[in-house]
N, CA, C and O atoms as a MOPAC input file, in Angstrom:
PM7 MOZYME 1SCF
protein

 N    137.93400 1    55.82300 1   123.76100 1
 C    139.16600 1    56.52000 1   123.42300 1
 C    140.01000 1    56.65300 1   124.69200 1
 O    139.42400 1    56.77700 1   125.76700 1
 N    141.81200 1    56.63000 1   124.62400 1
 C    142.37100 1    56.78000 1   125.26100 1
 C    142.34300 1    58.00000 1   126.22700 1
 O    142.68900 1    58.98600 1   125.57400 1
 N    142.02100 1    58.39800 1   127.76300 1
 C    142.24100 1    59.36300 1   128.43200 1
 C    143.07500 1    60.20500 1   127.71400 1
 O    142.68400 1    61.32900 1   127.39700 1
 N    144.43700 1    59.70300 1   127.34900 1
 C    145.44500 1    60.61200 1   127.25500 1
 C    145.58100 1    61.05900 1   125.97800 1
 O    146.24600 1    62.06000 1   125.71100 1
 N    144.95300 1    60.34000 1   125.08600 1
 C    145.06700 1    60.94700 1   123.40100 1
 C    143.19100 1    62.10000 1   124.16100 1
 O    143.09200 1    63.24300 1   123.71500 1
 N    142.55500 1    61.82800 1   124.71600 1
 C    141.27900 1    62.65300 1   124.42600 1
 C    141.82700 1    64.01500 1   124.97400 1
 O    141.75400 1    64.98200 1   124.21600 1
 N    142.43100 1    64.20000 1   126.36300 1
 C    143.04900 1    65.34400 1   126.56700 1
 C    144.06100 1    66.03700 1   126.41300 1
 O    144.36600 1    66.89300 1   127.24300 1
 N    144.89700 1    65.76400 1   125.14200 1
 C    145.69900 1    66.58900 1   124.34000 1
 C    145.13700 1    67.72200 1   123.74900 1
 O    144.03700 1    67.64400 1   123.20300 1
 N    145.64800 1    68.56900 1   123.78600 1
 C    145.23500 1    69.82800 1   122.85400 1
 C    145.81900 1    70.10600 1   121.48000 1
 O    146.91800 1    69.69200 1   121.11100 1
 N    145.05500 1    70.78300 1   120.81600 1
 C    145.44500 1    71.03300 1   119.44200 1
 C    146.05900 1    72.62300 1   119.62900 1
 O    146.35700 1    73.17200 1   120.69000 1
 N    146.11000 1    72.94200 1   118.83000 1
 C    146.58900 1    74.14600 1   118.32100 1
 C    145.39200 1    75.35200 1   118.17200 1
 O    145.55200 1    76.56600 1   118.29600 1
 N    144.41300 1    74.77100 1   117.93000 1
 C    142.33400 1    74.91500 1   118.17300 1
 C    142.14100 1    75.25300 1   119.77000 1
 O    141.25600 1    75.93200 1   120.29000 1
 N    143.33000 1    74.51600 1   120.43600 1
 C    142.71200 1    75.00100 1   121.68800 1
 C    143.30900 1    75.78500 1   122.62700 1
 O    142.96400 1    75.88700 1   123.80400 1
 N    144.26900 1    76.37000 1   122.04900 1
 C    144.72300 1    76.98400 1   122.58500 1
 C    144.80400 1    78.54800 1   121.77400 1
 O    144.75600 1    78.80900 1   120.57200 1
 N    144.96200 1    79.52900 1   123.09000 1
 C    144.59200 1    80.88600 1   122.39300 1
 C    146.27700 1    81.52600 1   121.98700 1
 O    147.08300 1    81.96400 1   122.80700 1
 N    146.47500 1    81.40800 1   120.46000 1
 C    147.95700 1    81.69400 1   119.73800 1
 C    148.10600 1    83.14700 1   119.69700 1
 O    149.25300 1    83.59100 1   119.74400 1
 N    147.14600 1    83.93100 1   119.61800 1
 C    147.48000 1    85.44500 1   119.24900 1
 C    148.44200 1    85.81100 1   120.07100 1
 O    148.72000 1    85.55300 1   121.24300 1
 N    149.07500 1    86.71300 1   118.91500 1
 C    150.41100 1    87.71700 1   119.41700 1
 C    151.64500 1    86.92000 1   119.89900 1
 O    152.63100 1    87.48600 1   120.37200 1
 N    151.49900 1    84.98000 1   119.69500 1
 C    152.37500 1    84.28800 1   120.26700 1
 C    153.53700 1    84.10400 1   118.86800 1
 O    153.55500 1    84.86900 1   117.90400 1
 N    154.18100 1    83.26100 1   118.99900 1
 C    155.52200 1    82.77100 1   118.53900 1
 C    154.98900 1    81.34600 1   118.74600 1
 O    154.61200 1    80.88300 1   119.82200 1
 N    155.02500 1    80.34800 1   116.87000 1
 C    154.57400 1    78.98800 1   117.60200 1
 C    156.28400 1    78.57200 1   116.80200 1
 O    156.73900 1    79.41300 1   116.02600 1
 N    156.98800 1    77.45400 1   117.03200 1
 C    157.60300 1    76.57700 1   116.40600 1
 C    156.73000 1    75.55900 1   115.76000 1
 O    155.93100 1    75.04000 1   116.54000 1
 N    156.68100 1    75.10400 1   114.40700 1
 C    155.69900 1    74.38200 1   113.89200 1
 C    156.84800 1    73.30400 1   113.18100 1
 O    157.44500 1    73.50700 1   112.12400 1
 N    156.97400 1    72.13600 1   114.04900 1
 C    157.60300 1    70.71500 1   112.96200 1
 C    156.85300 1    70.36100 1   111.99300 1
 O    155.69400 1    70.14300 1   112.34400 1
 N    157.11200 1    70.19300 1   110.69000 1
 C    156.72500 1    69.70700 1   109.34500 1
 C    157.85000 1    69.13400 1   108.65500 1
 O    159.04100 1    69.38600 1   108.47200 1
 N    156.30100 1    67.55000 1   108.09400 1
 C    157.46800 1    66.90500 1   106.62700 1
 C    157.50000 1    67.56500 1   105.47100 1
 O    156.89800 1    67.00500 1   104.55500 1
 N    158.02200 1    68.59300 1   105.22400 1
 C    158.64400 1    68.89300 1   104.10600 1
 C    159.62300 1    68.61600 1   102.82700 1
 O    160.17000 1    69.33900 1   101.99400 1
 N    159.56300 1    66.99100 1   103.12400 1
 C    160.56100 1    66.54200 1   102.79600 1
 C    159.64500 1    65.77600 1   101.12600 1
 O    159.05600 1    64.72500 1   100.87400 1
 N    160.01300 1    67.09200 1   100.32000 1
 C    159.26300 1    66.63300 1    99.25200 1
 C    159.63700 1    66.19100 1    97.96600 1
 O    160.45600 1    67.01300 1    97.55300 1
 N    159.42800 1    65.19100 1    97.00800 1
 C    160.02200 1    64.87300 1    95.53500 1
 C    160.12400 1    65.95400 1    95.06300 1
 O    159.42500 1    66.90600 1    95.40900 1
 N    161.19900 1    66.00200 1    94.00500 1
 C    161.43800 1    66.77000 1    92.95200 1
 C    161.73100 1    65.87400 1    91.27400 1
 O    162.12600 1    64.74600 1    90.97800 1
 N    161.33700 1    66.95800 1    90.57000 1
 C    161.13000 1    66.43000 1    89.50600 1
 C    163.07600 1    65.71800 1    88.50400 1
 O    163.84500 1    66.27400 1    87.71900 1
 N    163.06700 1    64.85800 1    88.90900 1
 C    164.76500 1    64.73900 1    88.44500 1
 C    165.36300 1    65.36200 1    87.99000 1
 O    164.79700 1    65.97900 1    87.08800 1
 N    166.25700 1    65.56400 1    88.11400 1
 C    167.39300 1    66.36800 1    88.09600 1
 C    167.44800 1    68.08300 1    88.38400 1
 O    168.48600 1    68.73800 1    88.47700 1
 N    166.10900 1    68.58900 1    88.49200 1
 C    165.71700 1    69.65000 1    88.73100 1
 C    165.52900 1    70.09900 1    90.56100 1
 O    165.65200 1    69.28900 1    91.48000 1
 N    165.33400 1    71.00300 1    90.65400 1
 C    164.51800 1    71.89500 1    91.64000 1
 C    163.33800 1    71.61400 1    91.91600 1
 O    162.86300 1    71.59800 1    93.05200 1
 N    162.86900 1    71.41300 1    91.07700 1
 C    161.01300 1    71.73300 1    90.58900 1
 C    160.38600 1    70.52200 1    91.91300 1
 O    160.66500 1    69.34800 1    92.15500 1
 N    159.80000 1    71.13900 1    92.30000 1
 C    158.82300 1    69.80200 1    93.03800 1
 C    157.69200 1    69.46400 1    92.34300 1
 O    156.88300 1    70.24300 1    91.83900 1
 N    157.66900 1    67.97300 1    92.33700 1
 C    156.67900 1    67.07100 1    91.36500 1
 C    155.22100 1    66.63300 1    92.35100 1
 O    154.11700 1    66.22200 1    91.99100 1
 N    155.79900 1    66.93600 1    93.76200 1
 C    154.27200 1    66.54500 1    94.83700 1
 C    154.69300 1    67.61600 1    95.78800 1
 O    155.72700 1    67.78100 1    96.43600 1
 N    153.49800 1    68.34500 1    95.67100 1
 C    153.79200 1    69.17700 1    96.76100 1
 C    152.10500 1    68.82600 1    98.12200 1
 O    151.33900 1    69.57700 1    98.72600 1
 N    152.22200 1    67.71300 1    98.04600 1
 C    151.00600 1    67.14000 1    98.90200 1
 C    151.50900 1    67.33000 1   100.19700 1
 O    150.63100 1    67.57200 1   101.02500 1
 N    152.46500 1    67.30100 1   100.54900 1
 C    153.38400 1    67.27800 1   102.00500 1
 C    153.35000 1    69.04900 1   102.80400 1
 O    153.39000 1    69.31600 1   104.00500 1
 N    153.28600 1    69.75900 1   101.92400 1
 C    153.31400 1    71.50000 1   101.77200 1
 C    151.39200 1    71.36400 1   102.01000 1
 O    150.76800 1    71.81800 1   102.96800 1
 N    151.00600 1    70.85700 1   101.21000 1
 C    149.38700 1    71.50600 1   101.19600 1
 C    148.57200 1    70.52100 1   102.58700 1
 O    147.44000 1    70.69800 1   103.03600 1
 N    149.64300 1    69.44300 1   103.03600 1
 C    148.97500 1    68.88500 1   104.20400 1
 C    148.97700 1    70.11000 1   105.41700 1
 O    148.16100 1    70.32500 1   106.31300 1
 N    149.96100 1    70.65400 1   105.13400 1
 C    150.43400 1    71.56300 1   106.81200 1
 C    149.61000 1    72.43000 1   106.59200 1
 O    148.75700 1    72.34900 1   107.47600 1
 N    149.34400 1    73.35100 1   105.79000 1
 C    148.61100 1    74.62000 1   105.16900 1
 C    147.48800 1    74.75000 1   105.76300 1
 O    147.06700 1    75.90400 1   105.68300 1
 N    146.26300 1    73.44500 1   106.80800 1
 C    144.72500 1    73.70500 1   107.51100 1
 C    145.69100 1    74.83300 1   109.03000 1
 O    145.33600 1    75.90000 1   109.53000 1
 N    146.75500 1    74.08500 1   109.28100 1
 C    147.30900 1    74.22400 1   110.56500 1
 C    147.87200 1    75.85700 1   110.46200 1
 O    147.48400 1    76.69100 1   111.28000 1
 N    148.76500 1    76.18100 1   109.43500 1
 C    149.74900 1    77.35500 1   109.75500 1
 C    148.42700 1    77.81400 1   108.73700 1
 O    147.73700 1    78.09400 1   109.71700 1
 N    147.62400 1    78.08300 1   107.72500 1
 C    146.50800 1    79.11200 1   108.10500 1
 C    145.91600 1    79.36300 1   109.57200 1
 O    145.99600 1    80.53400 1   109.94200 1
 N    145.43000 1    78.60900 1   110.32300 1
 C    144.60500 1    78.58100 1   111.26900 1
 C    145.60800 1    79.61800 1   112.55700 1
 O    145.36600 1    80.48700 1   113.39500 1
 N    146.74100 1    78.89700 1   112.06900 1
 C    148.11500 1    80.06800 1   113.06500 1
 C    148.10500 1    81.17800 1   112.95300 1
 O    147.98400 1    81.93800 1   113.91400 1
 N    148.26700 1    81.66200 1   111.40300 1
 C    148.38900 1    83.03400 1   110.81500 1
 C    147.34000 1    83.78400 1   110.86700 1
 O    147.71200 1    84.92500 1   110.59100 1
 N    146.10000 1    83.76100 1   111.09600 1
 C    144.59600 1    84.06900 1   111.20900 1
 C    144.75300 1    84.38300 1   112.03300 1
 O    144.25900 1    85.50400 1   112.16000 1
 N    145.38600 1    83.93500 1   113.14600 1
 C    145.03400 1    84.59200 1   114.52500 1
 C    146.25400 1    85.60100 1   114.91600 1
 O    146.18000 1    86.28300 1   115.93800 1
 N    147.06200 1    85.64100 1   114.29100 1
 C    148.16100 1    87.01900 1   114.08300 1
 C    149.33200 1    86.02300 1   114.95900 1
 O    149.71400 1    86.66300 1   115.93800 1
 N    149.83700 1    84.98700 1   114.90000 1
 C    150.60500 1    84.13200 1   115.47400 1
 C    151.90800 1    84.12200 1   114.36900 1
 O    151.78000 1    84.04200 1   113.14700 1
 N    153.09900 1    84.21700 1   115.06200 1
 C    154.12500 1    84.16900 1   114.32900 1
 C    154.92100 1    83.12200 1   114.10100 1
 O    155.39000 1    82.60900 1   115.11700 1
 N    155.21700 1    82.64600 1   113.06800 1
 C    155.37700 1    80.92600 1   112.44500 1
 C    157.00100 1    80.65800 1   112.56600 1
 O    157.55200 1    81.60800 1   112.01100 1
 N    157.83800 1    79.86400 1   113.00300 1
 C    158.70900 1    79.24500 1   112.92700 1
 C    158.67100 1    77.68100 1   112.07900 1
 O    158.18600 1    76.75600 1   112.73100 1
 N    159.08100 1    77.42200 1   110.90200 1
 C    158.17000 1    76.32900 1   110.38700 1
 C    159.94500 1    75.70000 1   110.18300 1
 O    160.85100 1    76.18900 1   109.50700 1
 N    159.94500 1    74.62400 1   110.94100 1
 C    161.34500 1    73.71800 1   110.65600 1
 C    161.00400 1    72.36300 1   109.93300 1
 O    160.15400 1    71.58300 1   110.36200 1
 N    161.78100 1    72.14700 1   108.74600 1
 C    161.76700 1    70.93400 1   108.28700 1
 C    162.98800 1    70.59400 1   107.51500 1
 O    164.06700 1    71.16000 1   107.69200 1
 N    162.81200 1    69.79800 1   106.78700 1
 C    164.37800 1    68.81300 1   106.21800 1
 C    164.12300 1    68.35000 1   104.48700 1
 O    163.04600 1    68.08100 1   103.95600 1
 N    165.27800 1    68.36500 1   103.95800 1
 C    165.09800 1    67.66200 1   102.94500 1
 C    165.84500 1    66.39000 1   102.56300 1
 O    167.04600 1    66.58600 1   102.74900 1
 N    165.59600 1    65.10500 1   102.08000 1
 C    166.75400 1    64.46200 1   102.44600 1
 C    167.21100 1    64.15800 1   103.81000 1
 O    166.62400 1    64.48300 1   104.84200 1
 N    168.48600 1    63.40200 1   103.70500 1
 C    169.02600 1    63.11900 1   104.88900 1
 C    170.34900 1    63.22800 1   105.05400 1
 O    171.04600 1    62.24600 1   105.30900 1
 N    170.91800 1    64.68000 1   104.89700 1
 C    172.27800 1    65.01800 1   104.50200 1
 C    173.32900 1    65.22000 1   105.56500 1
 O    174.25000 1    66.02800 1   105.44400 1
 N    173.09400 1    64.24500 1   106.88300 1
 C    173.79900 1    63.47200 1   107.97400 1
 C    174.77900 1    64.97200 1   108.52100 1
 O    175.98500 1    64.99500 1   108.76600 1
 N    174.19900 1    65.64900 1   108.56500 1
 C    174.81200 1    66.83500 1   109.32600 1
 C    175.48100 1    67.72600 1   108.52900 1
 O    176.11500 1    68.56000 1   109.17500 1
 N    175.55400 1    67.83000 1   107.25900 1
 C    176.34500 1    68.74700 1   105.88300 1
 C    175.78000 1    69.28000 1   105.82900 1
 O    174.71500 1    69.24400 1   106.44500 1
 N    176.29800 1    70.51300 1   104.69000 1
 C    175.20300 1    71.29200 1   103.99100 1
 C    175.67700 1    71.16200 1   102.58600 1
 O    176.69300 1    71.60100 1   102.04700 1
 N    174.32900 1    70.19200 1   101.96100 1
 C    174.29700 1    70.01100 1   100.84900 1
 C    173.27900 1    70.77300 1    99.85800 1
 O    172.07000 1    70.71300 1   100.08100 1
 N    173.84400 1    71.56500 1    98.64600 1
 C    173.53800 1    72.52800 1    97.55300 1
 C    171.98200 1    71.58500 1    96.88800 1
 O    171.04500 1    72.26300 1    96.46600 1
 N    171.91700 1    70.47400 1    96.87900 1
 C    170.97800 1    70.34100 1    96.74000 1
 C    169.79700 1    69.98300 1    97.30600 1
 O    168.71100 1    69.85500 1    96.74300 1
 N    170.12400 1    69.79700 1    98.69300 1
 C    168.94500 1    69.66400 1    99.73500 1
 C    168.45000 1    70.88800 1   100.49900 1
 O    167.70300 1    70.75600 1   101.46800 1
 N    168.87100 1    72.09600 1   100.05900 1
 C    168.12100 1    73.05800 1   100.17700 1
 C    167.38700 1    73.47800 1   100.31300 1
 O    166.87100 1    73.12700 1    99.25200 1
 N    166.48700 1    74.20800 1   100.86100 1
 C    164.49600 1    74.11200 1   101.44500 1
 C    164.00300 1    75.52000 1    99.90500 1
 O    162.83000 1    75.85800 1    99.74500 1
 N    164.89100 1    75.95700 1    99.21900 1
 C    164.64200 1    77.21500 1    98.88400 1
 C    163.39100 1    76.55000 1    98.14900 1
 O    162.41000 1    77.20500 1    98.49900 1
 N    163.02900 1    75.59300 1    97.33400 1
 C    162.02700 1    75.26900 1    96.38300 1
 C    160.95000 1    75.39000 1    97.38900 1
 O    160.18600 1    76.35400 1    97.35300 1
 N    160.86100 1    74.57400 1    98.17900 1
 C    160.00900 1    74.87900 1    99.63300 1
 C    159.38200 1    75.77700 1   100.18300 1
 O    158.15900 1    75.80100 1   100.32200 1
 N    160.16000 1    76.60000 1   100.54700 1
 C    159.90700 1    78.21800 1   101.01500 1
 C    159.12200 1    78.89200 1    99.98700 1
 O    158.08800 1    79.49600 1   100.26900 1
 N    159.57200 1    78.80700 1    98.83500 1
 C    158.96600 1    79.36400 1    97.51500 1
 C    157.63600 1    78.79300 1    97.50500 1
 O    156.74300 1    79.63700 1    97.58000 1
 N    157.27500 1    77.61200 1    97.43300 1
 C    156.23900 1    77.01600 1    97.27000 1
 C    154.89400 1    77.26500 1    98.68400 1
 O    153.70800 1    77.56300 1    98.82300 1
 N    156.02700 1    76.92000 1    99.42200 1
 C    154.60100 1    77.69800 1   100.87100 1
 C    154.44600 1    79.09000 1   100.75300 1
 O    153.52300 1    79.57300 1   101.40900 1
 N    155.28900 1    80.02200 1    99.91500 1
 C    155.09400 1    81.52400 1   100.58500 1
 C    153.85100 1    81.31600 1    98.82600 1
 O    152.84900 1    82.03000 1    98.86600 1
 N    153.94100 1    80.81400 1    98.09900 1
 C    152.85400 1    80.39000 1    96.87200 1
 C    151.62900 1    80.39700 1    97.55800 1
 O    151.00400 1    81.43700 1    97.76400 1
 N    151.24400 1    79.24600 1    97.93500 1
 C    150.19800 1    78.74100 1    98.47300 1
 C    149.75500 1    79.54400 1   100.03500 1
 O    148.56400 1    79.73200 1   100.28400 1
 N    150.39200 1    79.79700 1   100.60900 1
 C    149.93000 1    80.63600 1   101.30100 1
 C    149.75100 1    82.07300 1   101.69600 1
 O    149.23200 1    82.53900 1   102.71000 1
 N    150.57500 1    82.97300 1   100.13900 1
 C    150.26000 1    84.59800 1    99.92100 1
 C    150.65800 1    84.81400 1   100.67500 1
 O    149.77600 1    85.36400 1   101.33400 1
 N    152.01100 1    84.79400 1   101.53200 1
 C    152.99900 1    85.49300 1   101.95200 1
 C    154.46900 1    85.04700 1   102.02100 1
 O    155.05000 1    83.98100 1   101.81700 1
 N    154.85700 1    86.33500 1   102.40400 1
 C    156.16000 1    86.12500 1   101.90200 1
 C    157.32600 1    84.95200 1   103.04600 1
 O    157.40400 1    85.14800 1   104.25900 1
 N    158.03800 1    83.90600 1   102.38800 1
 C    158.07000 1    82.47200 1   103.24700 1
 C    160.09300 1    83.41500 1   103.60500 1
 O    160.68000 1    83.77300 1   102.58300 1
 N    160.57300 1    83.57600 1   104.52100 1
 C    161.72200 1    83.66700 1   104.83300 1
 C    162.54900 1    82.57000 1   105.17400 1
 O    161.91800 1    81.78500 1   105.88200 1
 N    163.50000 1    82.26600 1   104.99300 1
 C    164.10900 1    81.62100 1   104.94300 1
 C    165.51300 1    81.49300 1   105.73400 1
 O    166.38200 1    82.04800 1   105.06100 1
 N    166.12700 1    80.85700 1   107.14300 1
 C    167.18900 1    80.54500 1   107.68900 1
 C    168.39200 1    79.79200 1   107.34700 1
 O    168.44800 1    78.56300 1   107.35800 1
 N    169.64500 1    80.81400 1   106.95100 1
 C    169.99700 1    78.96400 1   106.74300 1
 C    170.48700 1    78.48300 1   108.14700 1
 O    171.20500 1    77.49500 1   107.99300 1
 N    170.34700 1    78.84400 1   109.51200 1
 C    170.71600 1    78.20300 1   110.67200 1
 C    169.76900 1    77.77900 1   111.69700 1
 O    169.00200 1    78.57900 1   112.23300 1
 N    169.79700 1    76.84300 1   111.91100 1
 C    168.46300 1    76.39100 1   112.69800 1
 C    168.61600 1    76.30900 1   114.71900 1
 O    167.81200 1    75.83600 1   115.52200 1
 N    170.10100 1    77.04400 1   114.99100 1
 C    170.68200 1    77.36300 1   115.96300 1
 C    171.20700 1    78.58300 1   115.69600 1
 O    171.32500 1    78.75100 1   114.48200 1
 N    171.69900 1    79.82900 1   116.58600 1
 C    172.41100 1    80.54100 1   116.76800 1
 C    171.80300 1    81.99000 1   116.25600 1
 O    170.60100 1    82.14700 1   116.04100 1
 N    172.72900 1    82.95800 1   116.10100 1
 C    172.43500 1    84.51700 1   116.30300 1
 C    171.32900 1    84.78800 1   114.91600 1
 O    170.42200 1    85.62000 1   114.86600 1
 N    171.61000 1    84.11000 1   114.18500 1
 C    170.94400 1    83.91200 1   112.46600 1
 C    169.44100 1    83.74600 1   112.88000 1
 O    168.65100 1    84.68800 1   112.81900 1
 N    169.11300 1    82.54800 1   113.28400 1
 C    167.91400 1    81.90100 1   113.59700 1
 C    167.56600 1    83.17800 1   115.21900 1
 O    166.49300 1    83.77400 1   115.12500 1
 N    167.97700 1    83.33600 1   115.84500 1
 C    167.29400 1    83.69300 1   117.04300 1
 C    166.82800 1    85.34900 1   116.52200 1
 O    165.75200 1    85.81900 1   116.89400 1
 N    167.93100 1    86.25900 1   115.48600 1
 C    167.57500 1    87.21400 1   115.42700 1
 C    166.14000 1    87.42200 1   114.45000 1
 O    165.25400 1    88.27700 1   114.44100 1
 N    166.42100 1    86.10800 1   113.59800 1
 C    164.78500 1    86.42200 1   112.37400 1
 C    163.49700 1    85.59800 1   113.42900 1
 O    162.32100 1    85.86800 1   113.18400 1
 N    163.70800 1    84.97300 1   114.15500 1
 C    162.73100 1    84.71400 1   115.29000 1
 C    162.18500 1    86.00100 1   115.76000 1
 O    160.98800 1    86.28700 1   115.72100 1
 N    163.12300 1    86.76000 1   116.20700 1
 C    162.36900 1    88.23500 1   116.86200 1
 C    161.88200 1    89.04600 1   116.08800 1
 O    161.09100 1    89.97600 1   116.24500 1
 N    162.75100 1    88.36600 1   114.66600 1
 C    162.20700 1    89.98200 1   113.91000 1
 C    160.90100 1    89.41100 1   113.16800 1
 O    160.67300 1    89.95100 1   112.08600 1
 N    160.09900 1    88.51300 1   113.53100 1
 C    158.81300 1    87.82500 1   113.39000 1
 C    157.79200 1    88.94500 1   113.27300 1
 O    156.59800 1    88.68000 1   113.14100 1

């Protein structure tokens, strides 16, 4: 094995309590046509070993992802809300939601973590 892939760290190795992680995820999941509804939520239940293993240790989650590829807009139907709903599901708490991923919006629900 590569030196440099063997001494990377995981998230396992490092001690998260009481931290603030930013966590990138594909969230970028089907929906059932013409609906809301998501038809695979395999993309949501891949991340779920990781942000349990976060939340266990009292670590506070920043979870950024995308839907679509709506080239810098904000489009009504690429919305994360089905998303949010579905992780705060599967993982028994409650999933908050930004709509700014820069500025006073995003930095103040960061603190209020």
């Amino acid at each position: 094995m590569d030196k440099r892939v063997r001494d990377k760290k995981s998230v396992r190795d490092v001690d998260v309590h009481g931290q603030t992680a930013l966590v990138r995820v594909d969230f970028n999941v089907p929906f059932k046509p013409g609906t809301t509804e998501i038809s695979d939520d395999s993309r949501i239940r891949a991340a779920l070993p990781t942000l349990c293993h976060l939340l266990e240790r009292d670590c506070r989650l920043v979870v950024c992802s995308h839907l679509g590829r709506p080239k810098g807009q904000v489009v009504e139907s690429l919305r994360m809300s089905p998303v949010s709903q579905r992780l705060s599901e599967l993982l028994g708490v409650q999933v908050a939601q930004c709509s700014e991923v820069v500025g006073d919006e995003a930095r103040s629900m960061a603190s209020a973590l």
